[in-house]
Amino acid sequence: MNPLRPAILAAAGSPRMKRMLTGIPVTANIVRRFVAGETRDELIPVVRGLLGSGRMISVDFLGENTTDRAQADATLAEYLSLINDLAVLDDGRSGAAARIEVSVKLSALGQALPDDGPATATENLRILCAKAGQAGVWVTVDAEDHTTTDATLATVHAVRAEFPWLGAVLQAYLYRTEADCRELSGAELRIRLCKGAYREPRAVAFQRASEVTDSYLRCLDTLMRGAGYPMVASHDPVLITAAQQLAVETGRGTDRFEQQMLYGVRDTEQLRLAAAGTAMRVYVPYGDQWYGYLTRRLAERPANLAFFLRALAGDS
Ligand code: FDA
């Protein structure tokens, strides 16, 4: 893990930094590396390209920490339109997996609303899943900071009763996640395992990169030996290789797990895995609320930050 990560994530939280970064024209080029566009019209050609290259997709409409009801309703409406637009791109070639998925943050669906946040998010997620189910599109709920984990898993559990294909994300940097994996791996659940991208305190999360990787390996082992459908979300070669080896060892076919990566990260490796027959899904964000997402990507990798600073200095 990038040693500067906590400092970058802390600085990114300042409103002044946000005003500065979003106000400068060069930011647009950096954004384009990781974000497919600000509108659905810009998103769709990107999605077509990815599907045409043999990859599957999960589209995220960017936005988080909604604190007003109208915004949560607008996000839900955008997701419903998005599903309409995406469903027509599916050529019906899917095997066991839906080639098209949407990913959603419950905080964008109203989880943080002051009065009835979790209930609102649960209801909105139900509406989204009903629409997605009709369209043959999957839904996975993103994991946000650790204060939301219990509420998010409770919502997923409640909505899964009606929509068993609903996926959840677990973050290997949290101490609790090994136990969550053990508890959830017995059922036929779709679980996306990632390292975790938020700034978390030592009280709840591993801080050292090696500890996070070791935790991921233990969680991966549990999920790959379990009854569910693991979604291995990482660009880390150690973890990608471990997943491939575990699949061979446990006799898990390529239709019973996925590798997943972010749009704009390790594109050549994504294509290599897809060409080798691995189910490869790309997480594709779009929308104008890209600030939080972008700063987490910059914080993950010093090279991204250096690229950004060089561009700011007019050097690239
Ligand atoms: P790591 O960060 O160690 O990177 C390994 C290698 O991958 C690097 O050496 C580099 O080559 C490359 N790489 C990684 N990140 C890069 C970047 N930003 N730019 C360029 N190269 C990069 N997190 C979360 O908290 N909640 C969530 O819901 C999700 N959802 C999610 C979905 C999917 C499909 C993915 C792939 C990731 C997430 N994440 C997430 C993010 C995740 O937690 C994590 O922060 C990143 O994936 C980076 O961790 P890696 O496992 O890739 O390893």
Short mmCIF file of N, CA and C in Angstrom, two decimals, residues 53-152:
data_model
loop_
_atom_site.label_atom_id
_atom_site.label_comp_id
_atom_site.label_asym_id
_atom_site.label_seq_id
_atom_site.Cartn_x
_atom_site.Cartn_y
_atom_site.Cartn_z
N SER A 53 -14.44 -6.43 -26.49
CA SER A 53 -13.10 -7.01 -26.30
C SER A 53 -13.17 -8.28 -25.45
N GLY A 54 -14.38 -8.76 -25.17
CA GLY A 54 -14.51 -10.02 -24.42
C GLY A 54 -14.55 -9.85 -22.92
N ARG A 55 -14.60 -8.58 -22.46
CA ARG A 55 -14.69 -8.34 -21.02
C ARG A 55 -16.14 -8.09 -20.61
N MET A 56 -16.44 -8.36 -19.37
CA MET A 56 -17.75 -8.02 -18.81
C MET A 56 -17.60 -6.68 -18.09
N ILE A 57 -18.73 -6.09 -17.71
CA ILE A 57 -18.64 -4.76 -17.10
C ILE A 57 -19.51 -4.66 -15.84
N SER A 58 -19.09 -3.76 -14.96
CA SER A 58 -19.94 -3.33 -13.85
C SER A 58 -19.88 -1.81 -13.83
N VAL A 59 -21.01 -1.16 -14.05
CA VAL A 59 -21.02 0.30 -14.17
C VAL A 59 -21.46 0.94 -12.86
N ASP A 60 -20.69 1.94 -12.46
CA ASP A 60 -20.98 2.67 -11.22
C ASP A 60 -21.32 4.12 -11.57
N PHE A 61 -22.52 4.57 -11.20
CA PHE A 61 -22.86 5.99 -11.35
C PHE A 61 -22.30 6.71 -10.14
N LEU A 62 -21.30 7.55 -10.36
CA LEU A 62 -20.55 8.13 -9.25
C LEU A 62 -21.40 9.05 -8.38
N GLY A 63 -21.19 8.93 -7.11
CA GLY A 63 -21.92 9.75 -6.14
C GLY A 63 -21.86 9.01 -4.82
N GLU A 64 -21.76 9.73 -3.73
CA GLU A 64 -21.71 9.07 -2.42
C GLU A 64 -22.12 10.08 -1.36
N ASN A 65 -22.43 9.57 -0.19
CA ASN A 65 -22.76 10.43 0.96
C ASN A 65 -23.88 11.42 0.69
N THR A 66 -24.91 10.95 0.01
CA THR A 66 -26.07 11.81 -0.23
C THR A 66 -26.74 12.15 1.09
N THR A 67 -26.99 13.45 1.31
CA THR A 67 -27.67 13.82 2.56
C THR A 67 -29.04 14.45 2.31
N ASP A 68 -29.49 14.44 1.06
CA ASP A 68 -30.88 14.87 0.89
C ASP A 68 -31.65 13.89 0.00
N ARG A 69 -32.89 13.77 0.33
CA ARG A 69 -33.79 12.77 -0.24
C ARG A 69 -33.91 12.92 -1.77
N ALA A 70 -33.99 14.18 -2.22
CA ALA A 70 -34.16 14.42 -3.66
C ALA A 70 -32.96 13.88 -4.43
N GLN A 71 -31.78 14.04 -3.84
CA GLN A 71 -30.56 13.55 -4.49
C GLN A 71 -30.57 12.01 -4.57
N ALA A 72 -31.01 11.37 -3.49
CA ALA A 72 -31.09 9.90 -3.49
C ALA A 72 -32.09 9.43 -4.55
N ASP A 73 -33.21 10.13 -4.67
CA ASP A 73 -34.22 9.77 -5.68
C ASP A 73 -33.67 9.96 -7.09
N ALA A 74 -32.91 11.06 -7.27
CA ALA A 74 -32.33 11.33 -8.59
C ALA A 74 -31.31 10.25 -8.95
N THR A 75 -30.55 9.79 -7.95
CA THR A 75 -29.56 8.72 -8.22
C THR A 75 -30.27 7.44 -8.63
N LEU A 76 -31.35 7.11 -7.91
CA LEU A 76 -32.11 5.91 -8.27
C LEU A 76 -32.64 6.04 -9.70
N ALA A 77 -33.19 7.20 -10.03
CA ALA A 77 -33.75 7.41 -11.38
C ALA A 77 -32.65 7.23 -12.44
N GLU A 78 -31.45 7.74 -12.15
CA GLU A 78 -30.35 7.60 -13.11
C GLU A 78 -30.00 6.11 -13.29
N TYR A 79 -29.98 5.37 -12.19
CA TYR A 79 -29.67 3.93 -12.30
C TYR A 79 -30.72 3.20 -13.14
N LEU A 80 -31.98 3.58 -12.99
CA LEU A 80 -33.04 2.90 -13.75
C LEU A 80 -32.86 3.18 -15.25
N SER A 81 -32.54 4.43 -15.59
CA SER A 81 -32.29 4.76 -17.00
C SER A 81 -31.03 4.05 -17.50
N LEU A 82 -30.02 4.01 -16.63
CA LEU A 82 -28.76 3.34 -17.00
C LEU A 82 -29.03 1.87 -17.36
N ILE A 83 -29.83 1.20 -16.54
CA ILE A 83 -30.11 -0.22 -16.80
C ILE A 83 -30.81 -0.38 -18.15
N ASN A 84 -31.74 0.52 -18.46
CA ASN A 84 -32.37 0.48 -19.80
C ASN A 84 -31.33 0.57 -20.90
N ASP A 85 -30.43 1.53 -20.77
CA ASP A 85 -29.42 1.75 -21.82
C ASP A 85 -28.44 0.59 -21.93
N LEU A 86 -28.10 -0.01 -20.78
CA LEU A 86 -27.12 -1.10 -20.81
C LEU A 86 -27.72 -2.39 -21.33
N ALA A 87 -28.99 -2.64 -20.96
CA ALA A 87 -29.61 -3.93 -21.30
C ALA A 87 -29.61 -4.15 -22.81
N VAL A 88 -29.78 -3.09 -23.59
CA VAL A 88 -29.84 -3.28 -25.05
C VAL A 88 -28.47 -3.62 -25.63
N LEU A 89 -27.41 -3.43 -24.85
CA LEU A 89 -26.06 -3.75 -25.35
C LEU A 89 -25.72 -5.22 -25.18
N ASP A 90 -26.53 -5.93 -24.37
CA ASP A 90 -26.22 -7.34 -24.12
C ASP A 90 -26.62 -8.16 -25.34
N ASP A 91 -25.67 -8.94 -25.83
CA ASP A 91 -25.97 -9.71 -27.03
C ASP A 91 -26.47 -11.11 -26.70
N GLY A 92 -26.76 -11.34 -25.43
CA GLY A 92 -27.34 -12.62 -25.03
C GLY A 92 -26.34 -13.77 -25.03
N ARG A 93 -25.05 -13.44 -25.17
CA ARG A 93 -24.05 -14.50 -25.20
C ARG A 93 -23.66 -14.97 -23.81
N SER A 94 -24.34 -14.46 -22.80
CA SER A 94 -23.88 -14.76 -21.43
C SER A 94 -24.01 -16.23 -21.10
N GLY A 95 -23.05 -16.69 -20.30
CA GLY A 95 -23.14 -18.05 -19.78
C GLY A 95 -23.85 -17.96 -18.44
N ALA A 96 -23.16 -18.46 -17.39
CA ALA A 96 -23.76 -18.39 -16.06
C ALA A 96 -23.83 -16.94 -15.56
N ALA A 97 -22.83 -16.15 -15.91
CA ALA A 97 -22.75 -14.78 -15.39
C ALA A 97 -23.48 -13.81 -16.30
N ALA A 98 -24.12 -12.79 -15.68
CA ALA A 98 -24.65 -11.69 -16.48
C ALA A 98 -23.44 -10.86 -16.93
N ARG A 99 -23.37 -10.56 -18.22
CA ARG A 99 -22.20 -9.81 -18.69
C ARG A 99 -22.27 -8.36 -18.23
N ILE A 100 -23.48 -7.93 -17.91
CA ILE A 100 -23.65 -6.54 -17.51
C ILE A 100 -24.13 -6.47 -16.07
N GLU A 101 -23.43 -5.63 -15.31
CA GLU A 101 -23.75 -5.46 -13.90
C GLU A 101 -23.70 -3.96 -13.60
N VAL A 102 -24.45 -3.53 -12.59
CA VAL A 102 -24.23 -2.19 -12.05
C VAL A 102 -23.76 -2.34 -10.60
N SER A 103 -22.87 -1.42 -10.21
CA SER A 103 -22.42 -1.36 -8.82
C SER A 103 -22.99 -0.10 -8.21
N VAL A 104 -23.37 -0.17 -6.94
CA VAL A 104 -24.02 1.00 -6.33
C VAL A 104 -23.57 1.17 -4.89
N LYS A 105 -23.41 2.42 -4.49
CA LYS A 105 -23.08 2.71 -3.10
C LYS A 105 -24.39 3.04 -2.37
N LEU A 106 -24.61 2.39 -1.23
CA LEU A 106 -25.86 2.67 -0.50
C LEU A 106 -25.90 4.11 -0.01
N SER A 107 -24.75 4.73 0.21
CA SER A 107 -24.77 6.13 0.65
C SER A 107 -25.30 7.03 -0.47
N ALA A 108 -25.22 6.57 -1.72
CA ALA A 108 -25.80 7.35 -2.82
C ALA A 108 -27.30 7.13 -2.92
N LEU A 109 -27.78 6.03 -2.34
CA LEU A 109 -29.22 5.73 -2.38
C LEU A 109 -29.92 6.21 -1.11
N GLY A 110 -29.20 6.93 -0.23
CA GLY A 110 -29.86 7.55 0.92
C GLY A 110 -29.49 6.98 2.28
N GLN A 111 -28.52 6.05 2.35
CA GLN A 111 -28.20 5.40 3.63
C GLN A 111 -27.84 6.40 4.74
N ALA A 112 -27.27 7.56 4.35
CA ALA A 112 -26.83 8.53 5.36
C ALA A 112 -27.89 9.59 5.67
N LEU A 113 -29.09 9.46 5.13
CA LEU A 113 -30.14 10.45 5.41
C LEU A 113 -30.44 10.44 6.91
N PRO A 114 -30.68 11.61 7.50
CA PRO A 114 -30.76 11.71 8.96
C PRO A 114 -31.87 10.85 9.60
N ASP A 115 -33.05 10.79 9.02
CA ASP A 115 -34.13 10.10 9.73
C ASP A 115 -34.16 8.60 9.49
N ASP A 116 -34.46 8.25 8.24
CA ASP A 116 -34.70 6.83 7.94
C ASP A 116 -33.72 6.34 6.88
N GLY A 117 -32.43 6.74 7.02
CA GLY A 117 -31.42 6.45 6.00
C GLY A 117 -31.36 4.99 5.55
N PRO A 118 -31.05 4.05 6.46
CA PRO A 118 -30.92 2.66 6.04
C PRO A 118 -32.20 2.11 5.40
N ALA A 119 -33.37 2.50 5.94
CA ALA A 119 -34.64 2.01 5.37
C ALA A 119 -34.84 2.57 3.96
N THR A 120 -34.49 3.85 3.77
CA THR A 120 -34.62 4.46 2.44
C THR A 120 -33.69 3.75 1.44
N ALA A 121 -32.45 3.53 1.85
CA ALA A 121 -31.49 2.87 0.95
C ALA A 121 -31.96 1.46 0.61
N THR A 122 -32.51 0.76 1.60
CA THR A 122 -32.99 -0.61 1.37
C THR A 122 -34.13 -0.60 0.35
N GLU A 123 -35.05 0.33 0.52
CA GLU A 123 -36.19 0.40 -0.39
C GLU A 123 -35.72 0.76 -1.81
N ASN A 124 -34.81 1.73 -1.90
CA ASN A 124 -34.29 2.12 -3.21
C ASN A 124 -33.53 0.96 -3.88
N LEU A 125 -32.79 0.22 -3.07
CA LEU A 125 -32.06 -0.93 -3.63
C LEU A 125 -33.03 -1.98 -4.16
N ARG A 126 -34.13 -2.18 -3.46
CA ARG A 126 -35.15 -3.13 -3.91
C ARG A 126 -35.69 -2.73 -5.29
N ILE A 127 -36.00 -1.44 -5.43
CA ILE A 127 -36.54 -0.94 -6.71
C ILE A 127 -35.51 -1.15 -7.82
N LEU A 128 -34.25 -0.84 -7.49
CA LEU A 128 -33.17 -1.01 -8.47
C LEU A 128 -33.03 -2.48 -8.89
N CYS A 129 -33.08 -3.38 -7.89
CA CYS A 129 -32.92 -4.81 -8.19
C CYS A 129 -34.09 -5.34 -9.01
N ALA A 130 -35.30 -4.84 -8.73
CA ALA A 130 -36.46 -5.30 -9.50
C ALA A 130 -36.27 -4.96 -10.97
N LYS A 131 -35.82 -3.74 -11.23
CA LYS A 131 -35.58 -3.30 -12.61
C LYS A 131 -34.45 -4.12 -13.24
N ALA A 132 -33.36 -4.30 -12.50
CA ALA A 132 -32.20 -5.02 -13.02
C ALA A 132 -32.57 -6.47 -13.32
N GLY A 133 -33.35 -7.09 -12.42
CA GLY A 133 -33.75 -8.48 -12.61
C GLY A 133 -34.53 -8.66 -13.90
N GLN A 134 -35.44 -7.70 -14.18
CA GLN A 134 -36.22 -7.79 -15.44
C GLN A 134 -35.31 -7.69 -16.66
N ALA A 135 -34.24 -6.89 -16.51
CA ALA A 135 -33.35 -6.63 -17.66
C ALA A 135 -32.23 -7.65 -17.78
N GLY A 136 -32.13 -8.58 -16.84
CA GLY A 136 -31.03 -9.56 -16.88
C GLY A 136 -29.69 -8.95 -16.50
N VAL A 137 -29.74 -7.90 -15.69
CA VAL A 137 -28.53 -7.21 -15.25
C VAL A 137 -28.30 -7.53 -13.78
N TRP A 138 -27.04 -7.76 -13.39
CA TRP A 138 -26.73 -8.01 -11.98
C TRP A 138 -26.50 -6.69 -11.24
N VAL A 139 -26.61 -6.77 -9.91
CA VAL A 139 -26.31 -5.60 -9.06
C VAL A 139 -25.35 -6.06 -7.95
N THR A 140 -24.32 -5.24 -7.69
CA THR A 140 -23.46 -5.48 -6.52
C THR A 140 -23.36 -4.18 -5.73
N VAL A 141 -23.44 -4.32 -4.41
CA VAL A 141 -23.40 -3.16 -3.51
C VAL A 141 -21.96 -2.92 -3.07
N ASP A 142 -21.43 -1.74 -3.34
CA ASP A 142 -20.06 -1.39 -2.96
C ASP A 142 -19.90 -1.34 -1.45
N ALA A 143 -18.65 -1.46 -0.99
CA ALA A 143 -18.35 -1.29 0.44
C ALA A 143 -17.76 0.10 0.65
N GLU A 144 -18.27 0.80 1.65
CA GLU A 144 -17.76 2.15 1.93
C GLU A 144 -16.98 2.11 3.26
N ASP A 145 -16.92 3.23 3.98
CA ASP A 145 -16.07 3.20 5.18
C ASP A 145 -16.67 2.29 6.26
N HIS A 146 -15.84 1.89 7.23
CA HIS A 146 -16.22 0.80 8.14
C HIS A 146 -17.44 1.12 8.99
N THR A 147 -17.77 2.41 9.16
CA THR A 147 -18.94 2.74 9.99
C THR A 147 -20.24 2.29 9.31
N THR A 148 -20.16 1.98 8.01
CA THR A 148 -21.38 1.59 7.28
C THR A 148 -21.48 0.07 7.06
N THR A 149 -20.44 -0.67 7.43
CA THR A 149 -20.38 -2.10 7.03
C THR A 149 -21.59 -2.89 7.55
N ASP A 150 -21.90 -2.73 8.84
CA ASP A 150 -23.02 -3.52 9.40
C ASP A 150 -24.33 -3.18 8.70
N ALA A 151 -24.59 -1.87 8.54
CA ALA A 151 -25.86 -1.45 7.91
C ALA A 151 -25.92 -1.94 6.46
N THR A 152 -24.79 -1.88 5.76
CA THR A 152 -24.77 -2.29 4.35
C THR A 152 -25.02 -3.80 4.23
#
